[in-house]
Amino acid sequence: MSNHHRSVKTAATNCLISVPHLWSRVVLGAGLSLLCMTAPAKDWPQWGGTFGKNMVSEEKGLPESFVPGEKDTVAGQIKLETAKNVKWGVKLCAAIYSTPSVVNGKIFIGGRDPGLGLLLCLDAKTGQVLWRWQGPARKVATYIDGFHIGIGPNPEALGVCSTPFVEDNRVYFVTHSFKVMCLDANGQPPGPEAGQARVIWEFDLWDKLGVFPCDAVNGSPLIDGDLLYVQTSNGVDRNMGPAKELQRKFPAPDAPNLIVLDKKTGRLVATDDLRIAGSILHGQWAAVSLGKVAGRKQIYFGGGDGRCYAFEALSSVPTTPAKLKVVWSFDCIPPEYRSFGGLDAVSHYCLGDKRTRDTLNKNDGTFVGESEIIATPVFFKDRIYVPIGRDPEHGRGRGAMHCLDATKTGDITRTGRLWTYQGLDRTLSTVSIADGLLYVCDVGGRLHCLDAETGQCHWVHETTSTVWGSTLVADGKVFMPTPKGLFVLATGKEKKVLSQINVGSTIYATPVVANGTLYIASRGGWLWAVSKSGTE
């Protein structure tokens, strides 16, 4: 089979698709070249677990299913006598979109309560909240300099979406009020403020850089030495639709897309110099990853313009703000996706949203058009694995999954592609790679198993749902979050469904595993700690 696999309409070439049966019932993420930088083996200290962001854990002994149990809504706890393979389950807040980090016996997770964004610290053994950070969303005017501002209620509705990076008793995350924050992992000491967060420093993206996020502020930081890298979520004015496409505005065209802070002080030490505002399609939500190629570290960023960028990592903390150097870039939008049928590019993009007046999108996976990068580029064995996608609210549409040679330089659009798979829909999902196989889910609710070396498709599983999260591979299992609950499949070239668990609410957050326990967060604000031993 050719390395350039294509899909027509809804099926991946040579792949088997089936509707789910409701049964009754990681290789290290960054690869050998990053062993010197991996976190403690059993903790999960950052988005993706490791610097390469491969959604894989080496944990063993995880259950293939669990019974969530009956919810005691008064006590905010799961009735454990009604659950199976559950250590504890707790109601934390009104909603959770954040994926947790787990370090040194503590869980750190973002959330939302009415009018407030939250960052909670829990005891991993009991689920008890040890301390909490909370704050209101930034109040943004309806109009600014003639712009009809569209971000409005979205940050307040979503709360803290960022996944924290936890290191050396410090917790780094991005708030829904456009601030990068550093907190003490132990919270306030005993006394009148016990149970509250202790702020070490904060950096305001809006006040200091003029960053204008689109829809959500979801930067998940990455730390290398004393340097903190985070994308800014800078984007377009979301209120601009097809009726206004020729006046589409970029409220902050000169704001950076990627910044670097001194992790000790919060001082700005570097920014990108891409100047891609005129090419941004919607927003910029892809977290960055890190890899080492030929002994040199690189930072990988999925741009809102549909290009994947590799930057030269800083070797030390600059004394004055520097500009990040681009090592290579790759246009992830296939050329044939830019055939607009006589329309201009912006109009075609806007009409690819199923909700738009006069939409061209039938929401059946056949719409072909431009998409940005929302998934995190995964570094694995000198390769980058990155798909393209759009906000699931835009509906289904043709996606593309790329494998790139990370050793190249310059514009590698023609020279750096190892394979491309086009048998999937748009996707937000970061991939999982284990034992030579790649797992990725798409907006259309399908899980694809590919050969990581060639891109050949082995199988596709259909869930008939809309997927916002990413897969997690651990203990020979693929955990896939969906609005219909958690799907669990066996890893391997032959498809085998193990279970489907309904937790009573949509699951947007990606599951994580640490110290023998699987953590599942629901949109309804509940968090489960799952293990074979349960409460034993």
XYZ file of C-alpha atoms in Angstrom, residues 67-70 79-86:
12
model
C -18.809 0.212 37.829
C -18.938 3.972 38.617
C -21.396 3.499 41.471
C -24.347 5.467 42.753
C -21.432 5.109 47.377
C -18.587 2.644 47.207
C -20.786 -0.326 48.092
C -22.504 0.204 44.727
C -19.247 0.537 42.765
C -16.671 -1.945 41.486
C -12.946 -1.340 40.957
C -13.376 2.179 42.376
